[in-house]
PDB file of C-alpha atoms in Angstrom:
ATOM      1  CA  UNK A   1       0.000   0.000   0.000  1.00 47.00           C
ATOM      2  CA  UNK A   2       2.893   2.412   0.772  1.00 64.00           C
ATOM      3  CA  UNK A   3       4.093   2.343  -2.873  1.00 91.00           C
ATOM      4  CA  UNK A   4       0.998   4.305  -3.817  1.00 95.00           C
ATOM      5  CA  UNK A   5       2.075   7.388  -1.876  1.00 95.00           C
ATOM      6  CA  UNK A   6       4.363   9.959  -3.460  1.00 96.00           C
ATOM      7  CA  UNK A   7       6.268  12.793  -1.835  1.00 95.00           C
ATOM      8  CA  UNK A   8       6.035  16.188  -3.573  1.00 96.00           C
ATOM      9  CA  UNK A   9       8.628  18.745  -2.432  1.00 95.00           C
ATOM     10  CA  UNK A  10       9.673  22.277  -3.350  1.00 96.00           C
ATOM     11  CA  UNK A  11       6.115  23.591  -3.421  1.00 96.00           C
ATOM     12  CA  UNK A  12       5.388  27.294  -3.661  1.00 96.00           C
ATOM     13  CA  UNK A  13       3.420  28.772  -0.746  1.00 94.00           C
ATOM     14  CA  UNK A  14       0.353  29.343  -2.967  1.00 95.00           C
ATOM     15  CA  UNK A  15      -0.040  25.622  -3.750  1.00 96.00           C
ATOM     16  CA  UNK A  16      -3.162  24.053  -2.232  1.00 96.00           C
ATOM     17  CA  UNK A  17      -4.556  20.524  -2.046  1.00 96.00           C
ATOM     18  CA  UNK A  18      -6.706  21.389  -5.055  1.00 97.00           C
ATOM     19  CA  UNK A  19      -3.567  22.400  -6.979  1.00 96.00           C
ATOM     20  CA  UNK A  20      -1.994  19.008  -6.278  1.00 97.00           C
ATOM     21  CA  UNK A  21      -5.183  17.176  -7.230  1.00 97.00           C
ATOM     22  CA  UNK A  22      -5.322  19.065 -10.529  1.00 96.00           C
ATOM     23  CA  UNK A  23      -1.630  18.414 -11.244  1.00 96.00           C
ATOM     24  CA  UNK A  24      -1.590  14.704 -10.380  1.00 97.00           C
ATOM     25  CA  UNK A  25      -5.089  13.446 -11.265  1.00 96.00           C
ATOM     26  CA  UNK A  26      -4.153  12.818 -14.938  1.00 96.00           C
ATOM     27  CA  UNK A  27      -2.018   9.883 -13.738  1.00 97.00           C
ATOM     28  CA  UNK A  28      -4.744   8.018 -11.862  1.00 96.00           C
ATOM     29  CA  UNK A  29      -7.344   8.154  -9.131  1.00 97.00           C
ATOM     30  CA  UNK A  30      -6.172  10.072  -6.087  1.00 97.00           C
ATOM     31  CA  UNK A  31      -7.281   8.729  -2.726  1.00 97.00           C
ATOM     32  CA  UNK A  32      -5.738  11.350  -0.471  1.00 96.00           C
ATOM     33  CA  UNK A  33      -3.693  14.551  -0.562  1.00 97.00           C
ATOM     34  CA  UNK A  34      -1.906  15.965   2.452  1.00 95.00           C
ATOM     35  CA  UNK A  35       0.013  19.219   2.898  1.00 95.00           C
ATOM     36  CA  UNK A  36       1.758  19.400   6.257  1.00 88.00           C
ATOM     37  CA  UNK A  37       0.979  22.700   7.949  1.00 90.00           C
ATOM     38  CA  UNK A  38       3.455  24.584  10.118  1.00 89.00           C
ATOM     39  CA  UNK A  39       1.649  25.258  13.430  1.00 90.00           C
ATOM     40  CA  UNK A  40       3.446  28.576  13.900  1.00 91.00           C
ATOM     41  CA  UNK A  41       2.995  30.152  10.465  1.00 91.00           C
ATOM     42  CA  UNK A  42      -0.241  28.280   9.611  1.00 91.00           C
ATOM     43  CA  UNK A  43       1.138  27.736   6.078  1.00 92.00           C
ATOM     44  CA  UNK A  44       2.199  24.474   4.503  1.00 93.00           C
ATOM     45  CA  UNK A  45       5.840  23.535   4.860  1.00 93.00           C
ATOM     46  CA  UNK A  46       6.595  23.358   1.126  1.00 94.00           C
ATOM     47  CA  UNK A  47       5.929  19.667   0.665  1.00 94.00           C
ATOM     48  CA  UNK A  48       3.032  17.253   0.564  1.00 94.00           C
ATOM     49  CA  UNK A  49       1.951  13.688  -0.090  1.00 95.00           C
ATOM     50  CA  UNK A  50      -0.374  12.326  -2.757  1.00 96.00           C
ATOM     51  CA  UNK A  51      -1.822   8.834  -2.420  1.00 96.00           C
ATOM     52  CA  UNK A  52      -2.954   7.021  -5.567  1.00 97.00           C
ATOM     53  CA  UNK A  53      -5.182   3.966  -5.807  1.00 96.00           C
ATOM     54  CA  UNK A  54      -2.541   1.957  -7.693  1.00 96.00           C
ATOM     55  CA  UNK A  55       1.263   1.901  -7.518  1.00 95.00           C
ATOM     56  CA  UNK A  56       1.464   2.137 -11.341  1.00 96.00           C
ATOM     57  CA  UNK A  57      -0.292   5.517 -11.117  1.00 96.00           C
ATOM     58  CA  UNK A  58       2.222   6.710  -8.527  1.00 96.00           C
ATOM     59  CA  UNK A  59       5.098   5.575 -10.791  1.00 96.00           C
ATOM     60  CA  UNK A  60       3.580   7.428 -13.766  1.00 96.00           C
ATOM     61  CA  UNK A  61       3.220  10.594 -11.673  1.00 97.00           C
ATOM     62  CA  UNK A  62       6.860  10.369 -10.569  1.00 96.00           C
ATOM     63  CA  UNK A  63       8.104   9.767 -14.131  1.00 96.00           C
ATOM     64  CA  UNK A  64       6.121  12.692 -15.533  1.00 96.00           C
ATOM     65  CA  UNK A  65       6.168  15.259 -12.737  1.00 96.00           C
ATOM     66  CA  UNK A  66       9.620  15.023 -11.116  1.00 96.00           C
ATOM     67  CA  UNK A  67      11.609  18.202 -11.922  1.00 96.00           C
ATOM     68  CA  UNK A  68       8.539  19.846 -13.475  1.00 96.00           C
ATOM     69  CA  UNK A  69       7.236  23.274 -12.446  1.00 96.00           C
ATOM     70  CA  UNK A  70       4.208  24.289 -10.436  1.00 96.00           C
ATOM     71  CA  UNK A  71       3.690  28.045 -10.050  1.00 94.00           C
ATOM     72  CA  UNK A  72       7.197  28.701 -11.321  1.00 94.00           C
ATOM     73  CA  UNK A  73       8.972  26.431  -8.830  1.00 95.00           C
ATOM     74  CA  UNK A  74      10.689  23.201  -9.787  1.00 96.00           C
ATOM     75  CA  UNK A  75       9.209  20.380  -7.736  1.00 97.00           C
ATOM     76  CA  UNK A  76      10.710  17.113  -6.605  1.00 95.00           C
ATOM     77  CA  UNK A  77       8.481  14.038  -6.879  1.00 96.00           C
ATOM     78  CA  UNK A  78       9.558  10.715  -5.381  1.00 95.00           C
ATOM     79  CA  UNK A  79       8.031   7.629  -3.931  1.00 94.00           C
ATOM     80  CA  UNK A  80       7.427   8.412  -0.270  1.00 90.00           C
ATOM     81  CA  UNK A  81       9.822   6.456   1.916  1.00 83.00           C
ATOM     82  CA  UNK A  82       8.409   4.476   4.781  1.00 71.00           C
ATOM     83  CA  UNK A  83      10.644   6.205   7.338  1.00 58.00           C
ATOM     84  CA  UNK A  84       9.490   9.612   6.066  1.00 54.00           C
ATOM     85  CA  UNK A  85       5.847   8.615   6.367  1.00 52.00           C
ATOM     86  CA  UNK A  86       6.363   7.204   9.849  1.00 49.00           C
ATOM     87  CA  UNK A  87       8.179  10.381  10.913  1.00 49.00           C
ATOM     88  CA  UNK A  88       5.308  12.581   9.759  1.00 51.00           C
ATOM     89  CA  UNK A  89       2.560  10.294  11.048  1.00 50.00           C
ATOM     90  CA  UNK A  90       4.061   9.544  14.461  1.00 47.00           C
ATOM     91  CA  UNK A  91       5.863  12.751  15.265  1.00 48.00           C
ATOM     92  CA  UNK A  92       6.415  12.111  18.979  1.00 47.00           C
ATOM     93  CA  UNK A  93       8.915  14.879  19.712  1.00 48.00           C
ATOM     94  CA  UNK A  94       7.350  17.993  21.129  1.00 47.00           C
ATOM     95  CA  UNK A  95       7.344  20.745  18.556  1.00 45.00           C
ATOM     96  CA  UNK A  96       9.405  23.128  20.698  1.00 45.00           C
ATOM     97  CA  UNK A  97      12.129  20.481  21.116  1.00 48.00           C
ATOM     98  CA  UNK A  98      12.737  20.114  17.390  1.00 49.00           C
ATOM     99  CA  UNK A  99      15.707  21.841  15.770  1.00 52.00           C
ATOM    100  CA  UNK A 100      13.471  23.243  12.991  1.00 51.00           C
ATOM    101  CA  UNK A 101      11.228  24.940  15.541  1.00 47.00           C
ATOM    102  CA  UNK A 102      14.211  26.324  17.464  1.00 50.00           C
ATOM    103  CA  UNK A 103      15.741  27.763  14.282  1.00 53.00           C
ATOM    104  CA  UNK A 104      12.398  29.212  13.195  1.00 50.00           C
ATOM    105  CA  UNK A 105      11.727  30.689  16.651  1.00 50.00           C
ATOM    106  CA  UNK A 106      15.204  32.218  16.673  1.00 56.00           C
ATOM    107  CA  UNK A 107      14.595  33.810  13.247  1.00 56.00           C
ATOM    108  CA  UNK A 108      11.293  35.262  14.433  1.00 55.00           C
ATOM    109  CA  UNK A 109      12.896  36.531  17.640  1.00 56.00           C
ATOM    110  CA  UNK A 110      15.714  38.201  15.704  1.00 61.00           C
ATOM    111  CA  UNK A 111      13.223  39.685  13.253  1.00 60.00           C
ATOM    112  CA  UNK A 112      11.100  41.074  16.124  1.00 57.00           C
ATOM    113  CA  UNK A 113      14.222  42.533  17.781  1.00 63.00           C
ATOM    114  CA  UNK A 114      15.199  44.234  14.541  1.00 64.00           C
ATOM    115  CA  UNK A 115      11.666  45.590  14.117  1.00 66.00           C
ATOM    116  CA  UNK A 116      11.721  46.971  17.671  1.00 61.00           C
ATOM    117  CA  UNK A 117      15.146  48.555  17.134  1.00 65.00           C
ATOM    118  CA  UNK A 118      14.048  50.022  13.801  1.00 68.00           C
ATOM    119  CA  UNK A 119      10.904  51.326  15.469  1.00 63.00           C
ATOM    120  CA  UNK A 120      12.932  52.931  18.284  1.00 66.00           C
ATOM    121  CA  UNK A 121      15.265  54.574  15.773  1.00 68.00           C
ATOM    122  CA  UNK A 122      12.291  55.823  13.773  1.00 68.00           C
ATOM    123  CA  UNK A 123      10.639  57.174  16.932  1.00 65.00           C
ATOM    124  CA  UNK A 124      13.857  58.899  18.006  1.00 67.00           C
ATOM    125  CA  UNK A 125      14.231  60.413  14.545  1.00 67.00           C
ATOM    126  CA  UNK A 126      10.592  61.494  14.576  1.00 65.00           C
ATOM    127  CA  UNK A 127      10.979  62.980  18.065  1.00 68.00           C
ATOM    128  CA  UNK A 128      14.102  64.862  16.957  1.00 66.00           C
ATOM    129  CA  UNK A 129      12.300  66.108  13.852  1.00 66.00           C
ATOM    130  CA  UNK A 130       9.270  67.114  15.922  1.00 70.00           C
ATOM    131  CA  UNK A 131      11.520  68.922  18.419  1.00 69.00           C
ATOM    132  CA  UNK A 132      13.290  70.743  15.594  1.00 67.00           C
ATOM    133  CA  UNK A 133       9.964  71.654  14.007  1.00 73.00           C
ATOM    134  CA  UNK A 134       8.647  72.858  17.373  1.00 72.00           C
ATOM    135  CA  UNK A 135      11.774  74.955  17.933  1.00 68.00           C
ATOM    136  CA  UNK A 136      11.490  76.454  14.455  1.00 75.00           C
ATOM    137  CA  UNK A 137       7.811  77.194  15.032  1.00 75.00           C
ATOM    138  CA  UNK A 138       8.598  78.805  18.381  1.00 70.00           C
ATOM    139  CA  UNK A 139      11.337  80.944  16.814  1.00 74.00           C
ATOM    140  CA  UNK A 140       8.965  82.034  14.072  1.00 72.00           C
ATOM    141  CA  UNK A 141       6.287  82.854  16.634  1.00 71.00           C
ATOM    142  CA  UNK A 142       8.815  84.771  18.740  1.00 67.00           C
ATOM    143  CA  UNK A 143       9.903  86.788  15.690  1.00 71.00           C
ATOM    144  CA  UNK A 144       6.301  87.526  14.819  1.00 75.00           C
ATOM    145  CA  UNK A 145       5.572  88.583  18.401  1.00 69.00           C
ATOM    146  CA  UNK A 146       8.645  90.798  18.428  1.00 66.00           C
ATOM    147  CA  UNK A 147       7.585  92.372  15.137  1.00 71.00           C
ATOM    148  CA  UNK A 148       4.116  93.002  16.576  1.00 76.00           C
ATOM    149  CA  UNK A 149       5.609  94.609  19.687  1.00 68.00           C
ATOM    150  CA  UNK A 150       7.818  96.830  17.536  1.00 66.00           C
ATOM    151  CA  UNK A 151       4.787  97.890  15.507  1.00 68.00           C
ATOM    152  CA  UNK A 152       2.811  98.691  18.630  1.00 70.00           C
ATOM    153  CA  UNK A 153       5.679 100.736  20.079  1.00 68.00           C
ATOM    154  CA  UNK A 154       6.109 102.564  16.789  1.00 64.00           C
ATOM    155  CA  UNK A 155       2.369 103.278  16.594  1.00 69.00           C
ATOM    156  CA  UNK A 156       2.344 104.544  20.174  1.00 66.00           C
ATOM    157  CA  UNK A 157       5.328 106.758  19.460  1.00 61.00           C
ATOM    158  CA  UNK A 158       3.719 108.120  16.292  1.00 67.00           C
ATOM    159  CA  UNK A 159       0.474 108.753  18.128  1.00 66.00           C
ATOM    160  CA  UNK A 160       2.286 110.454  20.987  1.00 63.00           C
ATOM    161  CA  UNK A 161       4.293 112.571  18.525  1.00 60.00           C
ATOM    162  CA  UNK A 162       1.126 113.478  16.635  1.00 67.00           C
ATOM    163  CA  UNK A 163      -0.626 114.526  19.833  1.00 68.00           C
ATOM    164  CA  UNK A 164       2.376 116.620  20.890  1.00 67.00           C
ATOM    165  CA  UNK A 165       2.484 118.354  17.510  1.00 66.00           C
ATOM    166  CA  UNK A 166      -1.211 119.119  17.674  1.00 72.00           C
ATOM    167  CA  UNK A 167      -0.849 120.553  21.158  1.00 72.00           C
ATOM    168  CA  UNK A 168       2.044 122.726  20.125  1.00 72.00           C
ATOM    169  CA  UNK A 169       0.154 124.036  17.134  1.00 72.00           C
ATOM    170  CA  UNK A 170      -2.852 124.953  19.195  1.00 64.00           C
TER     171      UNK A 170
END
């Protein structure tokens, strides 16, 4: 029964079960299609399994589809090995103990750190820019206020001078 299951690797992230059914159904009746999903990303891991009714159909699929392209990516199609199937069926190791999970978690952690650092730098730059803009605005306002004060003083002086001249003439 195991010789009816093929492994399909190198799949693009947009590939679905329906994509695999459409690609492999010309070679025989498909009993089951499985794409293993990463529990962290909720996306398939880039490989899947297709089970045919007959081993001849699986052989035909391998002969015709290995090194072909699906969505622009070259795929690898082989007869699924028993040890591979057992590993994926009976995965007894806790997810967080696996090396793949550790590497993935480390990548995410590093990415988050970089995002936080980038965000801090952006905030500091924005704060500096806002401070500079505020200072420039304050300087402009101060100049405008000073100009207004000068105008008022000048107007008062002119008014006072005008009144004095009128008094002298009378």
